[in-house]
Amino acid sequence: MKTPCRVWCSLVLTVILVCFGTIRIGGAEELSTTYVGGNGNDGEMFDVLALKNIEITGLRMAFFTNTVSDTVDVFQKAGSYVGSEAIPGNWTAAATSLVGATALVPTPIIPFAAPIPVGSGERVALYIRATATDVAYTNGVGSGTVAALDPNLVVFEGIGVAGSFGAISQNRISNVTIVYDFQAGNPPEVKIIGPRRITTSAPVVRVAGLATDDGKAVSVRVRFKVARANGSLRNVTRTRTPDPATGLFQVGVRTLIGRNPVRITAVDNKEQVSAVQKVIITGVVL
């Protein structure tokens, strides 16, 4: 009869999130169109379509010429700008900011007075108007054509606007960067990649997982049992935060011969937790 022995196992959870080749941990997201300029006007209107529940918190824009400082107004409305190009009453003020920048260089972020929530599948229009100079845009191929997109939102070609709600010029690509974040209240998720039940005598077990919250890697709590010196068992909980550059983290788990449940929970910075995922590692003696 073989004497039971301890099996040492190491559990490695790999958090992988690919978004244009990078992982962003915390902070706002940004989506830019272009800053090649070529044309300009007093203002510009364009639509943004959300692919996830987001909130637009501000934007960057570009001046057509070198500008020490100018007052820039930003207006917004639910739905498309089409049909509201010359109707000021359909728009709501989103921001007024004094900014300056070299021609065709993105300005500092113009923060909105309040975030603009945009639900998945919803569209919002933005109208950017400079006071003394011209905003920069690029001649496009058709108003309503996609100018930029990422997994979370789409920016469309729009129009140039003379004066305040004045004459329009079609097919213009606003030289802008949309600054946005995800709406609060969405719990994080953790997914296990690979088998959930592992029987092995090997000293190392690798379990892959994906832990995200609105497209960002988040911390994971791993709970398992270890043996005390007297042979009794106790629960151990370890928290790991993924590396900002790779999203990879490792946690070593000491298991015993027999059935060893490992509970894995994703946690966001608001301490919301996902449904618990479980991996069963069964240590055996050959």
Coordinates of C-alpha atoms in Angstrom, one line a residue:
M1 CA 0.0 0.0 0.0
K2 CA 1.4 3.3 -1.0
T3 CA 1.7 6.1 1.6
P4 CA -0.2 9.2 0.5
C5 CA 2.1 12.0 -0.4
R6 CA 1.6 15.7 -1.2
V7 CA 1.5 16.7 -4.8
W8 CA 2.8 20.2 -5.5
C9 CA 0.9 22.0 -8.3
S10 CA 1.2 25.4 -9.7
L11 CA -1.8 27.1 -11.1
V12 CA -1.1 29.8 -13.7
L13 CA -3.9 32.0 -15.0
T14 CA -3.1 33.8 -18.1
V15 CA -5.2 36.9 -18.7
I16 CA -5.0 37.9 -22.3
L17 CA -6.8 40.8 -23.9
V18 CA -5.9 41.9 -27.4
C19 CA -7.0 45.3 -28.5
F20 CA -4.9 46.7 -31.4
G21 CA -2.0 44.8 -29.9
T22 CA -2.2 46.3 -26.4
I23 CA -3.9 46.0 -23.1
R24 CA -5.0 49.1 -21.3
I25 CA -5.4 48.9 -17.5
G26 CA -7.6 51.7 -16.2
G27 CA -7.9 55.2 -17.6
A28 CA -10.0 56.4 -20.5
E29 CA -10.0 55.0 -24.0
E30 CA -9.3 57.1 -27.1
L31 CA -10.2 56.7 -30.8
S32 CA -8.8 59.1 -33.4
T33 CA -9.7 59.7 -37.0
T34 CA -6.8 61.5 -38.7
Y35 CA -4.8 64.7 -38.3
V36 CA -3.7 65.3 -41.9
G37 CA -6.0 68.3 -42.3
G38 CA -6.2 69.7 -45.8
N39 CA -9.4 71.8 -45.2
G40 CA -11.2 73.6 -42.5
N41 CA -14.2 75.7 -41.4
D42 CA -15.7 77.4 -38.4
G43 CA -17.1 74.1 -37.2
E44 CA -17.9 70.5 -37.9
M45 CA -20.6 68.0 -37.2
F46 CA -20.4 64.2 -37.2
D47 CA -22.0 61.1 -35.7
V48 CA -20.6 58.5 -33.2
L49 CA -22.1 55.0 -32.9
A50 CA -21.5 53.0 -29.7
L51 CA -20.8 49.3 -30.1
K52 CA -20.8 48.8 -26.3
N53 CA -22.3 50.8 -23.4
I54 CA -19.9 53.8 -23.2
E55 CA -19.8 57.3 -22.0
I56 CA -18.0 60.1 -23.9
T57 CA -16.1 62.2 -21.5
G58 CA -14.3 64.6 -23.9
L59 CA -12.4 65.0 -27.1
R60 CA -9.4 66.4 -28.8
M61 CA -9.6 68.4 -32.0
A62 CA -7.2 70.2 -34.3
F63 CA -7.0 73.8 -35.6
F64 CA -6.4 74.5 -39.3
T65 CA -3.8 77.1 -38.5
N66 CA -1.4 77.7 -35.6
T67 CA -3.6 78.9 -32.7
V68 CA -2.3 80.3 -29.4
S69 CA -5.7 80.1 -27.8
D70 CA -9.3 80.1 -28.9
T71 CA -12.7 79.3 -27.3
V72 CA -14.1 76.0 -28.6
D73 CA -17.7 75.1 -28.0
V74 CA -18.9 71.5 -28.2
F75 CA -22.6 70.6 -28.6
Q76 CA -24.2 67.2 -28.6
K77 CA -27.6 65.6 -29.5
A78 CA -29.0 62.1 -29.3
G79 CA -29.2 60.5 -32.8
S80 CA -27.7 61.8 -36.0
Y81 CA -27.0 65.4 -36.8
V82 CA -28.9 64.9 -40.1
G83 CA -31.9 67.1 -40.1
S84 CA -30.6 69.3 -37.3
E85 CA -27.8 71.1 -39.0
A86 CA -29.5 74.5 -38.8
I87 CA -31.6 74.0 -35.7
P88 CA -29.8 75.1 -32.5
G89 CA -32.7 74.1 -30.3
N90 CA -32.0 70.4 -31.1
W91 CA -28.5 70.6 -29.5
T92 CA -27.3 70.7 -25.9
A93 CA -24.0 72.4 -24.8
A94 CA -21.4 69.7 -23.8
A95 CA -18.3 71.9 -23.3
T96 CA -16.7 75.3 -23.6
S97 CA -12.9 75.4 -23.4
L98 CA -10.1 77.8 -24.1
V99 CA -7.4 75.8 -25.9
G100 CA -4.5 76.3 -28.3
A101 CA -2.3 74.1 -30.5
T102 CA 0.0 74.0 -33.5
A103 CA -1.9 73.5 -36.7
L104 CA -3.0 69.9 -37.2
V105 CA -1.7 68.9 -33.8
P106 CA -4.3 67.4 -31.4
T107 CA -5.3 69.9 -28.7
P108 CA -5.3 68.9 -25.0
I109 CA -8.4 67.0 -24.0
I110 CA -11.6 69.2 -24.0
P111 CA -13.5 67.7 -21.0
F112 CA -17.2 67.6 -21.2
A113 CA -19.2 69.1 -18.4
A114 CA -20.9 65.7 -17.8
P115 CA -20.2 62.4 -19.5
I116 CA -22.5 61.6 -22.4
P117 CA -23.8 58.1 -22.0
V118 CA -24.3 56.2 -25.2
G119 CA -25.8 52.7 -25.1
S120 CA -24.7 49.9 -27.4
G121 CA -26.3 50.5 -30.8
E122 CA -27.1 54.1 -30.1
R123 CA -25.9 57.1 -32.0
V124 CA -24.9 60.6 -30.8
A125 CA -24.0 63.6 -32.9
L126 CA -21.3 66.1 -31.9
Y127 CA -20.8 69.7 -33.2
I128 CA -17.4 71.4 -32.6
R129 CA -17.2 75.1 -33.2
A130 CA -14.2 77.4 -32.9
T131 CA -14.7 81.1 -32.2
A132 CA -11.9 83.0 -33.9
T133 CA -10.1 80.3 -36.0
D134 CA -11.0 77.3 -38.1
V135 CA -11.2 73.7 -37.1
A136 CA -9.3 71.2 -39.3
Y137 CA -10.9 68.4 -41.2
T138 CA -10.1 66.3 -44.2
N139 CA -12.0 65.9 -47.4
G140 CA -13.7 62.5 -47.3
V141 CA -15.7 60.2 -49.7
G142 CA -19.2 60.6 -48.2
S143 CA -20.9 61.8 -45.1
G144 CA -21.9 58.8 -43.1
T145 CA -18.9 56.7 -44.2
V146 CA -16.9 55.2 -41.5
A147 CA -13.9 57.4 -40.6
A148 CA -12.6 55.4 -37.6
L149 CA -13.6 52.5 -35.5
D150 CA -12.5 50.2 -32.7
P151 CA -14.3 47.4 -30.9
N152 CA -16.3 49.9 -28.8
L153 CA -17.4 52.7 -31.1
V154 CA -17.5 54.1 -34.7
V155 CA -16.9 57.7 -35.8
F156 CA -18.4 58.6 -39.2
E157 CA -17.6 61.2 -41.8
G158 CA -19.7 64.4 -41.3
I159 CA -19.9 67.9 -42.5
G160 CA -18.2 71.3 -42.3
V161 CA -20.3 74.1 -40.9
A162 CA -19.8 77.8 -41.6
G163 CA -20.5 80.3 -38.8
S164 CA -22.9 79.1 -36.2
F165 CA -25.3 76.5 -37.6
G166 CA -24.6 78.0 -41.0
A167 CA -23.9 76.7 -44.5
I168 CA -22.6 73.1 -44.7
S169 CA -20.0 71.3 -46.7
Q170 CA -20.5 67.6 -47.2
N171 CA -18.1 64.7 -47.0
R172 CA -15.7 65.9 -44.3
I173 CA -13.6 63.8 -41.9
S174 CA -13.3 65.6 -38.6
N175 CA -9.7 65.6 -37.3
V176 CA -10.7 64.5 -33.8
T177 CA -10.1 62.0 -31.0
I178 CA -13.0 60.8 -29.0
V179 CA -12.2 60.2 -25.3
Y180 CA -14.5 57.7 -23.7
D181 CA -14.9 55.2 -20.9
F182 CA -17.3 52.4 -20.2
Q183 CA -20.5 52.9 -18.3
A184 CA -20.4 51.8 -14.6
G185 CA -22.4 48.9 -13.3
N186 CA -21.2 46.2 -15.6
P187 CA -19.7 43.3 -13.5
P188 CA -16.4 41.8 -14.5
E189 CA -16.2 38.4 -16.2
V190 CA -13.8 35.5 -15.8
K191 CA -13.6 32.7 -18.3
I192 CA -11.6 29.5 -18.1
I193 CA -9.7 28.5 -21.3
G194 CA -9.2 24.8 -21.4
P195 CA -10.4 21.9 -19.2
R196 CA -12.1 22.6 -15.9
R197 CA -11.3 19.2 -14.5
I198 CA -7.7 18.1 -14.5
T199 CA -6.4 14.8 -13.2
T200 CA -2.6 14.6 -13.0
S201 CA 0.4 13.5 -11.1
A202 CA 2.5 16.2 -12.7
P203 CA 4.0 18.8 -10.3
V204 CA 2.8 21.7 -12.5
V205 CA -0.7 22.3 -13.8
R206 CA -1.4 25.3 -16.1
V207 CA -4.9 26.7 -16.3
A208 CA -5.6 29.6 -18.7
G209 CA -8.3 32.2 -18.1
L210 CA -9.6 35.5 -19.2
A211 CA -10.6 38.1 -16.7
T212 CA -12.0 41.4 -18.0
D213 CA -14.3 44.3 -17.2
D214 CA -15.5 46.2 -20.2
G215 CA -12.5 45.2 -22.3
K216 CA -9.9 45.8 -19.6
A217 CA -7.9 43.2 -17.7
V218 CA -8.8 43.1 -14.0
S219 CA -7.6 41.4 -10.8
V220 CA -8.4 37.9 -10.0
R221 CA -9.0 36.3 -6.6
V222 CA -8.0 32.6 -6.3
R223 CA -9.2 30.5 -3.4
F224 CA -8.0 27.0 -2.6
K225 CA -7.1 24.8 0.4
V226 CA -3.7 24.1 1.9
A227 CA -2.8 21.7 4.7
R228 CA -1.7 22.8 8.2
A229 CA 1.1 21.2 10.0
N230 CA -1.4 19.1 12.0
G231 CA -2.9 17.8 8.8
S232 CA -6.1 19.9 8.8
L233 CA -7.1 22.1 5.9
R234 CA -7.5 25.8 5.7
N235 CA -8.7 28.2 3.0
V236 CA -6.2 30.5 1.3
T237 CA -7.2 33.4 -0.9
R238 CA -4.6 35.2 -3.1
T239 CA -5.2 38.2 -5.3
R240 CA -3.1 38.8 -8.4
T241 CA -3.1 41.9 -10.7
P242 CA -2.0 41.3 -14.3
D243 CA 1.0 42.9 -15.7
P244 CA -0.1 46.1 -17.5
A245 CA 1.8 45.3 -20.6
T246 CA 0.9 41.7 -21.1
G247 CA -2.0 40.9 -18.8
L248 CA -0.2 37.9 -17.5
F249 CA 0.0 36.9 -13.8
Q250 CA 0.8 33.7 -12.0
V251 CA -0.2 32.2 -8.7
G252 CA 1.2 29.1 -7.2
V253 CA -1.3 26.6 -5.6
R254 CA -0.2 23.8 -3.3
T255 CA -2.6 20.9 -3.6
L256 CA -3.0 17.5 -2.0
I257 CA -3.6 14.1 -3.3
G258 CA -7.3 13.9 -4.1
R259 CA -9.9 16.5 -5.2
N260 CA -8.7 20.1 -5.0
P261 CA -11.3 22.7 -6.0
V262 CA -9.8 26.1 -7.1
R263 CA -12.3 29.0 -7.1
I264 CA -11.5 31.9 -9.5
T265 CA -13.2 35.3 -9.3
A266 CA -12.6 38.5 -11.3
V267 CA -12.8 41.7 -9.3
D268 CA -13.0 45.3 -10.7
N269 CA -11.8 48.4 -9.0
K270 CA -15.3 49.0 -7.6
E271 CA -15.2 45.6 -5.9
Q272 CA -17.8 44.1 -8.1
V273 CA -17.3 40.4 -8.5
S274 CA -18.2 38.0 -11.3
A275 CA -19.8 34.7 -11.0
V276 CA -17.3 32.3 -9.6
Q277 CA -15.6 29.9 -11.9
K278 CA -14.2 26.7 -10.6
V279 CA -11.4 24.3 -11.7
I280 CA -11.0 20.9 -10.1
I281 CA -7.5 19.6 -9.9
T282 CA -7.2 16.0 -8.8
G283 CA -3.8 14.9 -7.6
V284 CA -3.0 11.3 -8.1
V285 CA 0.0 9.0 -7.3
L286 CA 1.2 6.8 -10.1

